[in-house]
Amino acid sequence: MRVLHARRLGSVCAVVAVTVGAVLAGCAQQVPGTPTTDAAEVAAYKTAAAATSSAAASSRAAAARDKAITDNCTQFPTTTGAGVTAFNDFVSAHDSNAPDYAAKRESAATTLDNAATKVETGVVAAAGALPTELADKFSAYVTAARELSTQTRKMTYNSPVDKLNTASRAINQARTAVHDAC
């Protein structure tokens, strides 16, 4: 059996390519006339393209909304639960005149501030994808958490507890509203 040399193979391929190119060029013929469009087909295409684009945008918006709700609602109980625990520890220390009262007061206030910041960050990160009603509930929680933090920091053993109790009720209502909405 005879083996083809690389030069011979290259020459054969070149001859075949030139021959095929010449045949194709000979078969090509320009079609005379002016191109036109069918107005009905153009209108139908535009309508179909707009509907497809609208459906895709709607689908993207729904997916973004679902992700924003899931992301924010999933982390909310854990984030805010830490604030509840720290605040309850502070109340216990206050009620029992515990020696670590000041440390627990500061810990509760800081934890409430951190929870408010984390919830607020989640809402901002959702960039409007959250339904307005739910975003408003998250924002109400943030406001209530910061107010409770402020009132907690003001507490001493001799302070009246009216403002602290009012702030505590407000955060509980805000937390429950978010929980129910999620």
CSV table of N, CA and C in Angstrom, one decimal:
chain,number,residue,atom,x,y,z
A,1,MET,N,0.8,-1.2,0.0
A,1,MET,CA,0.0,0.0,0.0
A,1,MET,C,0.9,1.2,0.0
A,2,ARG,N,0.5,2.2,-0.7
A,2,ARG,CA,1.2,3.4,-0.9
A,2,ARG,C,0.7,4.5,0.0
A,3,VAL,N,1.6,5.2,0.7
A,3,VAL,CA,1.2,6.2,1.7
A,3,VAL,C,1.4,7.6,0.9
A,4,LEU,N,0.4,8.4,1.2
A,4,LEU,CA,0.4,9.8,0.6
A,4,LEU,C,1.4,10.6,1.3
A,5,HIS,N,2.2,11.4,0.6
A,5,HIS,CA,3.1,12.3,1.3
A,5,HIS,C,2.3,13.6,1.6
A,6,ALA,N,2.8,14.3,2.6
A,6,ALA,CA,2.2,15.5,3.0
A,6,ALA,C,2.1,16.5,1.9
A,7,ARG,N,3.1,16.7,1.1
A,7,ARG,CA,3.0,17.6,0.0
A,7,ARG,C,2.0,17.3,-1.0
A,8,ARG,N,1.9,16.0,-1.3
A,8,ARG,CA,0.9,15.5,-2.3
A,8,ARG,C,-0.5,15.7,-1.8
A,9,LEU,N,-0.7,15.4,-0.5
A,9,LEU,CA,-2.0,15.6,0.1
A,9,LEU,C,-2.4,17.0,0.1
A,10,GLY,N,-1.4,17.9,0.4
A,10,GLY,CA,-1.7,19.4,0.4
A,10,GLY,C,-2.1,19.8,-1.0
A,11,SER,N,-1.4,19.3,-2.0
A,11,SER,CA,-1.7,19.7,-3.4
A,11,SER,C,-3.1,19.2,-3.8
A,12,VAL,N,-3.4,18.0,-3.4
A,12,VAL,CA,-4.7,17.4,-3.8
A,12,VAL,C,-5.8,18.3,-3.1
A,13,CYS,N,-5.6,18.6,-1.8
A,13,CYS,CA,-6.6,19.4,-1.1
A,13,CYS,C,-6.8,20.8,-1.8
A,14,ALA,N,-5.7,21.4,-2.2
A,14,ALA,CA,-5.8,22.7,-2.8
A,14,ALA,C,-6.5,22.6,-4.1
A,15,VAL,N,-6.2,21.6,-4.9
A,15,VAL,CA,-6.9,21.5,-6.2
A,15,VAL,C,-8.4,21.3,-6.0
A,16,VAL,N,-8.8,20.4,-5.0
A,16,VAL,CA,-10.2,20.2,-4.7
A,16,VAL,C,-10.9,21.5,-4.3
A,17,ALA,N,-10.2,22.3,-3.4
A,17,ALA,CA,-10.8,23.5,-2.9
A,17,ALA,C,-11.0,24.5,-4.1
A,18,VAL,N,-10.0,24.6,-5.0
A,18,VAL,CA,-10.2,25.5,-6.1
A,18,VAL,C,-11.3,25.1,-7.0
A,19,THR,N,-11.4,23.8,-7.3
A,19,THR,CA,-12.4,23.3,-8.2
A,19,THR,C,-13.8,23.6,-7.6
A,20,VAL,N,-14.0,23.3,-6.3
A,20,VAL,CA,-15.3,23.5,-5.6
A,20,VAL,C,-15.6,25.0,-5.6
A,21,GLY,N,-14.6,25.8,-5.4
A,21,GLY,CA,-14.9,27.3,-5.4
A,21,GLY,C,-15.3,27.8,-6.8
A,22,ALA,N,-14.7,27.2,-7.8
A,22,ALA,CA,-15.0,27.6,-9.2
A,22,ALA,C,-16.4,27.2,-9.5
A,23,VAL,N,-16.8,26.0,-9.1
A,23,VAL,CA,-18.1,25.5,-9.4
A,23,VAL,C,-19.2,26.4,-8.7
A,24,LEU,N,-18.9,26.6,-7.4
A,24,LEU,CA,-19.9,27.5,-6.7
A,24,LEU,C,-20.0,28.9,-7.2
A,25,ALA,N,-18.9,29.4,-7.6
A,25,ALA,CA,-18.9,30.8,-8.2
A,25,ALA,C,-19.7,30.8,-9.5
A,26,GLY,N,-19.5,29.8,-10.3
A,26,GLY,CA,-20.2,29.7,-11.5
A,26,GLY,C,-21.7,29.5,-11.3
A,27,CYS,N,-22.1,28.9,-10.3
A,27,CYS,CA,-23.6,28.7,-10.0
A,27,CYS,C,-24.2,29.9,-9.4
A,28,ALA,N,-23.5,30.9,-8.9
A,28,ALA,CA,-24.0,32.0,-8.2
A,28,ALA,C,-24.6,33.0,-9.3
A,29,GLN,N,-25.7,33.5,-9.0
A,29,GLN,CA,-26.4,34.5,-9.9
A,29,GLN,C,-27.1,35.5,-9.1
A,30,GLN,N,-26.9,36.7,-9.4
A,30,GLN,CA,-27.6,37.8,-8.7
A,30,GLN,C,-29.1,37.8,-9.1
A,31,VAL,N,-29.9,38.0,-8.1
A,31,VAL,CA,-31.4,38.1,-8.4
A,31,VAL,C,-31.7,39.6,-8.6
A,32,PRO,N,-32.3,39.9,-9.7
A,32,PRO,CA,-32.6,41.3,-10.0
A,32,PRO,C,-33.8,41.8,-9.2
A,33,GLY,N,-33.9,43.0,-8.9
A,33,GLY,CA,-35.1,43.6,-8.2
A,33,GLY,C,-34.8,44.4,-7.0
A,34,THR,N,-35.8,44.9,-6.4
A,34,THR,CA,-35.7,45.7,-5.2
A,34,THR,C,-36.3,45.0,-4.0
A,35,PRO,N,-35.6,44.9,-2.9
A,35,PRO,CA,-36.2,44.2,-1.8
A,35,PRO,C,-37.3,45.0,-1.2
A,36,THR,N,-38.4,44.3,-0.8
A,36,THR,CA,-39.5,44.9,-0.1
A,36,THR,C,-39.9,44.0,1.1
A,37,THR,N,-40.7,44.6,2.0
A,37,THR,CA,-41.2,43.9,3.1
A,37,THR,C,-42.7,43.8,3.0
A,38,ASP,N,-43.2,42.7,3.6
A,38,ASP,CA,-44.7,42.6,3.7
A,38,ASP,C,-45.1,43.3,5.0
A,39,ALA,N,-45.9,44.3,4.9
A,39,ALA,CA,-46.2,45.2,6.1
A,39,ALA,C,-47.0,44.3,7.1
A,40,ALA,N,-47.8,43.4,6.7
A,40,ALA,CA,-48.5,42.6,7.7
A,40,ALA,C,-47.6,41.7,8.4
A,41,GLU,N,-46.6,41.1,7.7
A,41,GLU,CA,-45.6,40.2,8.4
A,41,GLU,C,-44.7,41.0,9.4
A,42,VAL,N,-44.4,42.2,9.0
A,42,VAL,CA,-43.6,43.1,9.8
A,42,VAL,C,-44.3,43.5,11.1
A,43,ALA,N,-45.6,43.8,11.0
A,43,ALA,CA,-46.4,44.1,12.1
A,43,ALA,C,-46.6,42.9,13.0
A,44,ALA,N,-46.8,41.8,12.5
A,44,ALA,CA,-46.9,40.5,13.3
A,44,ALA,C,-45.6,40.2,14.0
A,45,TYR,N,-44.5,40.4,13.3
A,45,TYR,CA,-43.2,40.2,13.9
A,45,TYR,C,-43.0,41.1,15.1
A,46,LYS,N,-43.3,42.4,14.9
A,46,LYS,CA,-43.1,43.4,16.0
A,46,LYS,C,-44.0,43.1,17.2
A,47,THR,N,-45.2,42.7,16.9
A,47,THR,CA,-46.1,42.3,18.0
A,47,THR,C,-45.6,41.1,18.8
A,48,ALA,N,-45.2,40.1,18.1
A,48,ALA,CA,-44.6,38.9,18.7
A,48,ALA,C,-43.4,39.2,19.5
A,49,ALA,N,-42.5,40.0,18.9
A,49,ALA,CA,-41.3,40.4,19.6
A,49,ALA,C,-41.6,41.2,20.9
A,50,ALA,N,-42.5,42.1,20.8
A,50,ALA,CA,-42.9,42.9,22.0
A,50,ALA,C,-43.5,42.0,23.1
A,51,ALA,N,-44.4,41.1,22.7
A,51,ALA,CA,-45.0,40.2,23.7
A,51,ALA,C,-43.9,39.3,24.3
A,52,THR,N,-43.0,38.8,23.5
A,52,THR,CA,-41.9,38.0,24.1
A,52,THR,C,-41.0,38.8,25.0
A,53,SER,N,-40.7,40.0,24.7
A,53,SER,CA,-39.9,40.9,25.5
A,53,SER,C,-40.6,41.2,26.8
A,54,SER,N,-41.9,41.5,26.7
A,54,SER,CA,-42.7,41.9,27.9
A,54,SER,C,-42.8,40.6,28.8
A,55,ALA,N,-43.0,39.5,28.2
A,55,ALA,CA,-43.1,38.3,29.1
A,55,ALA,C,-41.8,38.0,29.7
A,56,ALA,N,-40.7,38.2,29.0
A,56,ALA,CA,-39.4,38.0,29.6
A,56,ALA,C,-39.1,39.0,30.8
A,57,ALA,N,-39.5,40.2,30.6
A,57,ALA,CA,-39.3,41.2,31.6
A,57,ALA,C,-40.1,40.9,32.8
A,58,SER,N,-41.4,40.5,32.6
A,58,SER,CA,-42.3,40.2,33.7
A,58,SER,C,-41.7,39.0,34.4
A,59,SER,N,-41.2,38.0,33.7
A,59,SER,CA,-40.7,36.8,34.4
A,59,SER,C,-39.4,37.2,35.2
A,60,ARG,N,-38.6,38.0,34.7
A,60,ARG,CA,-37.4,38.5,35.4
A,60,ARG,C,-37.8,39.2,36.7
A,61,ALA,N,-38.8,40.1,36.6
A,61,ALA,CA,-39.3,40.9,37.7
A,61,ALA,C,-39.9,39.9,38.8
A,62,ALA,N,-40.6,38.9,38.3
A,62,ALA,CA,-41.2,38.0,39.3
A,62,ALA,C,-40.2,37.2,40.0
A,63,ALA,N,-39.1,36.8,39.2
A,63,ALA,CA,-38.0,36.0,39.9
A,63,ALA,C,-37.3,36.9,40.9
A,64,ALA,N,-37.0,38.2,40.5
A,64,ALA,CA,-36.4,39.1,41.4
A,64,ALA,C,-37.2,39.3,42.7
A,65,ARG,N,-38.5,39.5,42.5
A,65,ARG,CA,-39.4,39.7,43.6
A,65,ARG,C,-39.4,38.4,44.6
A,66,ASP,N,-39.5,37.2,44.0
A,66,ASP,CA,-39.4,36.0,44.8
A,66,ASP,C,-38.1,35.9,45.5
A,67,LYS,N,-37.0,36.2,44.9
A,67,LYS,CA,-35.7,36.1,45.5
A,67,LYS,C,-35.6,37.1,46.7
A,68,ALA,N,-36.0,38.3,46.4
A,68,ALA,CA,-36.0,39.4,47.4
A,68,ALA,C,-36.8,39.0,48.7
A,69,ILE,N,-38.0,38.4,48.4
A,69,ILE,CA,-38.8,38.0,49.5
A,69,ILE,C,-38.2,36.9,50.3
A,70,THR,N,-37.7,35.9,49.6
A,70,THR,CA,-37.1,34.8,50.2
A,70,THR,C,-35.8,35.2,51.0
A,71,ASP,N,-35.0,36.0,50.4
A,71,ASP,CA,-33.7,36.4,51.1
A,71,ASP,C,-34.0,37.2,52.3
A,72,ASN,N,-35.0,38.1,52.3
A,72,ASN,CA,-35.3,39.0,53.4
A,72,ASN,C,-36.1,38.3,54.5
A,73,CYS,N,-37.1,37.5,54.1
A,73,CYS,CA,-37.9,36.8,55.1
A,73,CYS,C,-37.2,35.6,55.7
A,74,THR,N,-36.2,35.0,55.0
A,74,THR,CA,-35.5,33.9,55.6
A,74,THR,C,-34.6,34.4,56.7
A,75,GLN,N,-33.9,35.5,56.5
A,75,GLN,CA,-32.9,35.9,57.5
A,75,GLN,C,-33.6,36.7,58.7
A,76,PHE,N,-34.8,37.2,58.5
A,76,PHE,CA,-35.4,38.1,59.5
A,76,PHE,C,-35.5,37.4,60.8
A,77,PRO,N,-36.1,36.2,61.0
A,77,PRO,CA,-36.3,35.7,62.3
A,77,PRO,C,-35.0,35.5,63.1
A,78,THR,N,-33.9,35.0,62.4
A,78,THR,CA,-32.6,34.9,63.1
A,78,THR,C,-32.0,36.2,63.5
A,79,THR,N,-32.1,37.1,62.5
A,79,THR,CA,-31.5,38.4,62.8
A,79,THR,C,-32.2,39.1,64.0
A,80,THR,N,-33.5,39.2,63.9
A,80,THR,CA,-34.2,39.9,64.9
A,80,THR,C,-34.3,39.1,66.2
A,81,GLY,N,-34.2,37.8,66.1
A,81,GLY,CA,-34.3,36.9,67.3
A,81,GLY,C,-33.1,37.2,68.3
A,82,ALA,N,-32.0,37.5,67.7
A,82,ALA,CA,-30.8,37.9,68.5
A,82,ALA,C,-31.1,39.2,69.3
A,83,GLY,N,-31.8,40.1,68.7
A,83,GLY,CA,-32.2,41.4,69.4
A,83,GLY,C,-33.1,41.1,70.5
A,84,VAL,N,-34.1,40.2,70.3
A,84,VAL,CA,-35.1,39.9,71.3
A,84,VAL,C,-34.4,39.2,72.5
A,85,THR,N,-33.5,38.3,72.2
A,85,THR,CA,-32.8,37.6,73.3
A,85,THR,C,-31.9,38.6,74.1
A,86,ALA,N,-31.2,39.4,73.4
A,86,ALA,CA,-30.3,40.4,74.1
A,86,ALA,C,-31.2,41.4,74.9
A,87,PHE,N,-32.3,41.8,74.4
A,87,PHE,CA,-33.2,42.8,75.1
A,87,PHE,C,-33.8,42.1,76.3
A,88,ASN,N,-34.2,40.9,76.2
A,88,ASN,CA,-34.8,40.1,77.3
A,88,ASN,C,-33.7,39.9,78.4
A,89,ASP,N,-32.5,39.7,78.0
A,89,ASP,CA,-31.4,39.6,79.0
A,89,ASP,C,-31.2,40.9,79.8
A,90,PHE,N,-31.3,42.0,79.0
A,90,PHE,CA,-31.1,43.3,79.6
A,90,PHE,C,-32.3,43.5,80.6
A,91,VAL,N,-33.5,43.2,80.2
A,91,VAL,CA,-34.7,43.4,81.1
A,91,VAL,C,-34.5,42.6,82.4
A,92,SER,N,-34.1,41.4,82.2
A,92,SER,CA,-33.9,40.5,83.4
A,92,SER,C,-32.8,41.1,84.3
A,93,ALA,N,-31.7,41.6,83.7
A,93,ALA,CA,-30.7,42.2,84.5
A,93,ALA,C,-31.2,43.5,85.2
A,94,HIS,N,-32.0,44.3,84.5
A,94,HIS,CA,-32.5,45.5,85.1
A,94,HIS,C,-33.5,45.2,86.2
A,95,ASP,N,-34.3,44.2,86.0
A,95,ASP,CA,-35.3,43.9,87.1
A,95,ASP,C,-34.7,43.3,88.3
A,96,SER,N,-33.6,42.6,88.1
A,96,SER,CA,-32.9,42.0,89.3
A,96,SER,C,-31.7,42.8,89.8
A,97,ASN,N,-31.6,44.0,89.3
A,97,ASN,CA,-30.4,44.9,89.7
A,97,ASN,C,-29.1,44.1,89.6
A,98,ALA,N,-28.9,43.4,88.6
A,98,ALA,CA,-27.7,42.6,88.4
A,98,ALA,C,-26.5,43.4,88.2
A,99,PRO,N,-25.3,42.9,88.6
A,99,PRO,CA,-24.1,43.7,88.5
A,99,PRO,C,-23.7,43.9,87.1
A,100,ASP,N,-24.1,43.1,86.1
A,100,ASP,CA,-23.7,43.2,84.7
A,100,ASP,C,-24.8,44.0,83.9
A,101,TYR,N,-25.6,44.7,84.7
A,101,TYR,CA,-26.7,45.5,84.1
A,101,TYR,C,-26.2,46.4,82.9
A,102,ALA,N,-25.2,47.2,83.2
A,102,ALA,CA,-24.7,48.1,82.1
A,102,ALA,C,-24.2,47.4,80.9
A,103,ALA,N,-23.5,46.3,81.1
A,103,ALA,CA,-23.0,45.5,80.0
A,103,ALA,C,-24.1,44.9,79.2
A,104,LYS,N,-25.2,44.4,79.8
A,104,LYS,CA,-26.3,43.8,79.1
A,104,LYS,C,-27.1,44.9,78.4
A,105,ARG,N,-27.2,46.1,79.0
A,105,ARG,CA,-27.9,47.2,78.4
A,105,ARG,C,-27.2,47.6,77.1
A,106,GLU,N,-25.9,47.7,77.1
A,106,GLU,CA,-25.1,48.0,75.9
A,106,GLU,C,-25.2,46.9,74.9
A,107,SER,N,-25.1,45.7,75.3
A,107,SER,CA,-25.2,44.5,74.4
A,107,SER,C,-26.6,44.5,73.7
A,108,ALA,N,-27.6,44.8,74.5
A,108,ALA,CA,-29.0,44.8,73.9
A,108,ALA,C,-29.1,45.9,72.9
A,109,ALA,N,-28.6,47.1,73.2
A,109,ALA,CA,-28.7,48.2,72.3
A,109,ALA,C,-27.9,48.0,71.0
A,110,THR,N,-26.7,47.4,71.2
A,110,THR,CA,-25.9,47.2,70.0
A,110,THR,C,-26.5,46.1,69.1
A,111,THR,N,-27.0,45.0,69.8
A,111,THR,CA,-27.7,43.9,69.0
A,111,THR,C,-28.9,44.4,68.2
A,112,LEU,N,-29.7,45.3,68.9
A,112,LEU,CA,-30.8,45.9,68.2
A,112,LEU,C,-30.4,46.7,67.0
A,113,ASP,N,-29.4,47.5,67.2
A,113,ASP,CA,-28.9,48.4,66.1
A,113,ASP,C,-28.3,47.5,65.0
A,114,ASN,N,-27.6,46.4,65.3
A,114,ASN,CA,-27.1,45.5,64.3
A,114,ASN,C,-28.2,44.8,63.5
A,115,ALA,N,-29.3,44.4,64.2
A,115,ALA,CA,-30.4,43.8,63.6
A,115,ALA,C,-31.1,44.8,62.6
A,116,ALA,N,-31.3,46.0,63.1
A,116,ALA,CA,-31.9,47.1,62.2
A,116,ALA,C,-31.0,47.3,61.0
A,117,THR,N,-29.7,47.4,61.1
A,117,THR,CA,-28.9,47.6,60.0
A,117,THR,C,-28.9,46.4,59.0
A,118,LYS,N,-28.9,45.2,59.5
A,118,LYS,CA,-28.9,44.0,58.7
A,118,LYS,C,-30.3,44.0,57.9
A,119,VAL,N,-31.4,44.2,58.6
A,119,VAL,CA,-32.7,44.2,57.9
A,119,VAL,C,-32.7,45.3,56.8
A,120,GLU,N,-32.3,46.5,57.2
A,120,GLU,CA,-32.3,47.6,56.3
A,120,GLU,C,-31.4,47.3,55.1
A,121,THR,N,-30.2,46.7,55.3
A,121,THR,CA,-29.3,46.4,54.2
A,121,THR,C,-30.0,45.4,53.2
A,122,GLY,N,-30.7,44.4,53.8
A,122,GLY,CA,-31.4,43.5,52.9
A,122,GLY,C,-32.5,44.1,52.1
A,123,VAL,N,-33.2,45.1,52.6
A,123,VAL,CA,-34.2,45.8,51.9
A,123,VAL,C,-33.6,46.7,50.8
A,124,VAL,N,-32.5,47.3,51.1
A,124,VAL,CA,-31.8,48.2,50.1
A,124,VAL,C,-31.2,47.3,49.0
A,125,ALA,N,-30.7,46.1,49.4
A,125,ALA,CA,-30.1,45.2,48.4
A,125,ALA,C,-31.2,44.7,47.4
A,126,ALA,N,-32.4,44.6,47.9
A,126,ALA,CA,-33.5,44.1,47.1
A,126,ALA,C,-33.8,45.1,46.0
A,127,ALA,N,-33.3,46.3,46.1
A,127,ALA,CA,-33.4,47.4,45.1
A,127,ALA,C,-34.8,47.5,44.5
A,128,GLY,N,-35.8,47.6,45.3
A,128,GLY,CA,-37.2,47.7,44.8
A,128,GLY,C,-37.9,46.5,44.4
A,129,ALA,N,-37.3,45.3,44.5
A,129,ALA,CA,-37.9,44.1,44.1
A,129,ALA,C,-38.9,43.6,45.1
A,130,LEU,N,-38.7,44.0,46.4
A,130,LEU,CA,-39.7,43.7,47.4
A,130,LEU,C,-41.0,44.4,47.1
A,131,PRO,N,-42.2,43.7,47.4
A,131,PRO,CA,-43.4,44.4,47.3
A,131,PRO,C,-43.4,45.6,48.3
A,132,THR,N,-44.0,46.7,47.9
A,132,THR,CA,-44.0,47.9,48.7
A,132,THR,C,-44.5,47.6,50.1
A,133,GLU,N,-45.6,46.9,50.2
A,133,GLU,CA,-46.2,46.7,51.5
A,133,GLU,C,-45.2,45.9,52.4
A,134,LEU,N,-44.5,44.9,51.9
A,134,LEU,CA,-43.5,44.2,52.7
A,134,LEU,C,-42.3,45.0,53.0
A,135,ALA,N,-41.9,45.8,52.1
A,135,ALA,CA,-40.7,46.7,52.3
A,135,ALA,C,-41.1,47.7,53.4
A,136,ASP,N,-42.3,48.2,53.4
A,136,ASP,CA,-42.7,49.1,54.4
A,136,ASP,C,-42.7,48.5,55.8
A,137,LYS,N,-43.1,47.2,55.9
A,137,LYS,CA,-43.1,46.5,57.2
A,137,LYS,C,-41.7,46.3,57.7
A,138,PHE,N,-40.8,46.0,56.8
A,138,PHE,CA,-39.4,45.8,57.2
A,138,PHE,C,-38.8,47.2,57.7
A,139,SER,N,-39.2,48.3,57.0
A,139,SER,CA,-38.7,49.6,57.4
A,139,SER,C,-39.3,50.0,58.7
A,140,ALA,N,-40.6,49.6,59.0
A,140,ALA,CA,-41.2,49.9,60.3
A,140,ALA,C,-40.4,49.2,61.4
A,141,TYR,N,-40.0,47.9,61.1
A,141,TYR,CA,-39.2,47.2,62.1
A,141,TYR,C,-37.9,47.9,62.3
A,142,VAL,N,-37.2,48.4,61.3
A,142,VAL,CA,-35.9,49.1,61.4
A,142,VAL,C,-36.1,50.3,62.3
A,143,THR,N,-37.1,51.1,62.1
A,143,THR,CA,-37.4,52.3,62.9
A,143,THR,C,-37.6,51.9,64.3
A,144,ALA,N,-38.5,50.9,64.5
A,144,ALA,CA,-38.8,50.4,65.9
A,144,ALA,C,-37.6,49.9,66.6
A,145,ALA,N,-36.7,49.1,65.9
A,145,ALA,CA,-35.5,48.6,66.6
A,145,ALA,C,-34.6,49.7,67.0
A,146,ARG,N,-34.4,50.7,66.1
A,146,ARG,CA,-33.5,51.8,66.5
A,146,ARG,C,-34.1,52.6,67.6
A,147,GLU,N,-35.4,52.8,67.7
A,147,GLU,CA,-36.0,53.5,68.8
A,147,GLU,C,-35.8,52.7,70.1
A,148,LEU,N,-36.0,51.4,70.0
A,148,LEU,CA,-35.8,50.6,71.3
A,148,LEU,C,-34.4,50.6,71.7
A,149,SER,N,-33.5,50.6,70.7
A,149,SER,CA,-32.0,50.7,71.1
A,149,SER,C,-31.8,52.1,71.8
A,150,THR,N,-32.3,53.1,71.3
A,150,THR,CA,-32.1,54.5,71.9
A,150,THR,C,-32.7,54.5,73.3
A,151,GLN,N,-33.9,54.0,73.5
A,151,GLN,CA,-34.5,54.0,74.8
A,151,GLN,C,-33.7,53.1,75.7
A,152,THR,N,-33.2,52.0,75.2
A,152,THR,CA,-32.4,51.1,76.1
A,152,THR,C,-31.2,51.7,76.6
A,153,ARG,N,-30.5,52.5,75.7
A,153,ARG,CA,-29.3,53.1,76.1
A,153,ARG,C,-29.5,54.2,77.2
A,154,LYS,N,-30.7,54.8,77.2
A,154,LYS,CA,-31.1,55.8,78.1
A,154,LYS,C,-31.4,55.3,79.5
A,155,MET,N,-31.6,54.0,79.6
A,155,MET,CA,-32.1,53.4,80.9
A,155,MET,C,-31.0,53.4,82.0
A,156,THR,N,-31.5,53.7,83.1
A,156,THR,CA,-30.7,53.6,84.4
A,156,THR,C,-31.6,52.9,85.4
A,157,TYR,N,-31.1,52.5,86.5
A,157,TYR,CA,-31.9,51.9,87.5
A,157,TYR,C,-33.1,52.8,87.9
A,158,ASN,N,-32.9,54.1,87.9
A,158,ASN,CA,-34.0,55.0,88.3
A,158,ASN,C,-34.8,55.6,87.2
A,159,SER,N,-34.6,55.2,86.0
A,159,SER,CA,-35.3,55.8,84.9
A,159,SER,C,-36.7,55.2,84.8
A,160,PRO,N,-37.7,56.1,84.4
A,160,PRO,CA,-39.0,55.6,84.2
A,160,PRO,C,-39.0,54.7,83.0
A,161,VAL,N,-39.8,53.7,83.0
A,161,VAL,CA,-39.8,52.7,81.9
A,161,VAL,C,-40.9,52.8,80.9
A,162,ASP,N,-41.7,53.9,81.0
A,162,ASP,CA,-42.8,54.1,80.0
A,162,ASP,C,-42.3,54.1,78.6
A,163,LYS,N,-41.3,54.9,78.3
A,163,LYS,CA,-40.8,55.0,76.9
A,163,LYS,C,-40.2,53.7,76.4
A,164,LEU,N,-39.5,53.0,77.3
A,164,LEU,CA,-38.9,51.7,77.0
A,164,LEU,C,-40.0,50.7,76.7
A,165,ASN,N,-41.0,50.7,77.5
A,165,ASN,CA,-42.1,49.8,77.2
A,165,ASN,C,-42.9,50.1,75.9
A,166,THR,N,-43.1,51.4,75.7
A,166,THR,CA,-43.7,51.8,74.4
A,166,THR,C,-42.9,51.3,73.2
A,167,ALA,N,-41.6,51.6,73.3
A,167,ALA,CA,-40.7,51.1,72.2
A,167,ALA,C,-40.7,49.6,72.1
A,168,SER,N,-40.7,48.9,73.2
A,168,SER,CA,-40.8,47.5,73.2
A,168,SER,C,-42.0,46.9,72.5
A,169,ARG,N,-43.2,47.6,72.8
A,169,ARG,CA,-44.4,47.2,72.2
A,169,ARG,C,-44.4,47.4,70.6
A,170,ALA,N,-43.8,48.6,70.3
A,170,ALA,CA,-43.7,48.9,68.9
A,170,ALA,C,-42.9,47.9,68.1
A,171,ILE,N,-41.7,47.5,68.6
A,171,ILE,CA,-40.9,46.6,67.9
A,171,ILE,C,-41.6,45.2,67.8
A,172,ASN,N,-42.3,44.8,68.9
A,172,ASN,CA,-43.0,43.5,68.9
A,172,ASN,C,-44.1,43.6,67.8
A,173,GLN,N,-44.8,44.7,67.7
A,173,GLN,CA,-45.8,44.8,66.7
A,173,GLN,C,-45.2,44.8,65.3
A,174,ALA,N,-44.1,45.5,65.1
A,174,ALA,CA,-43.4,45.5,63.8
A,174,ALA,C,-42.9,44.2,63.4
A,175,ARG,N,-42.3,43.5,64.4
A,175,ARG,CA,-41.7,42.1,64.1
A,175,ARG,C,-42.9,41.2,63.8
A,176,THR,N,-44.0,41.2,64.5
A,176,THR,CA,-45.1,40.4,64.2
A,176,THR,C,-45.7,40.7,62.8
A,177,ALA,N,-45.8,41.9,62.4
A,177,ALA,CA,-46.3,42.3,61.1
A,177,ALA,C,-45.4,41.7,60.0
A,178,VAL,N,-44.1,41.8,60.1
A,178,VAL,CA,-43.2,41.3,59.1
A,178,VAL,C,-43.3,39.7,59.1
A,179,HIS,N,-43.4,39.1,60.3
A,179,HIS,CA,-43.5,37.7,60.3
A,179,HIS,C,-44.8,37.2,59.6
A,180,ASP,N,-45.9,37.9,59.9
A,180,ASP,CA,-47.2,37.5,59.2
A,180,ASP,C,-47.1,37.8,57.7
A,181,ALA,N,-46.5,38.8,57.3
A,181,ALA,CA,-46.4,39.2,55.9
A,181,ALA,C,-45.5,38.2,55.1
A,182,CYS,N,-44.5,37.7,55.8
A,182,CYS,CA,-43.6,36.8,55.1
A,182,CYS,C,-44.2,35.4,55.0
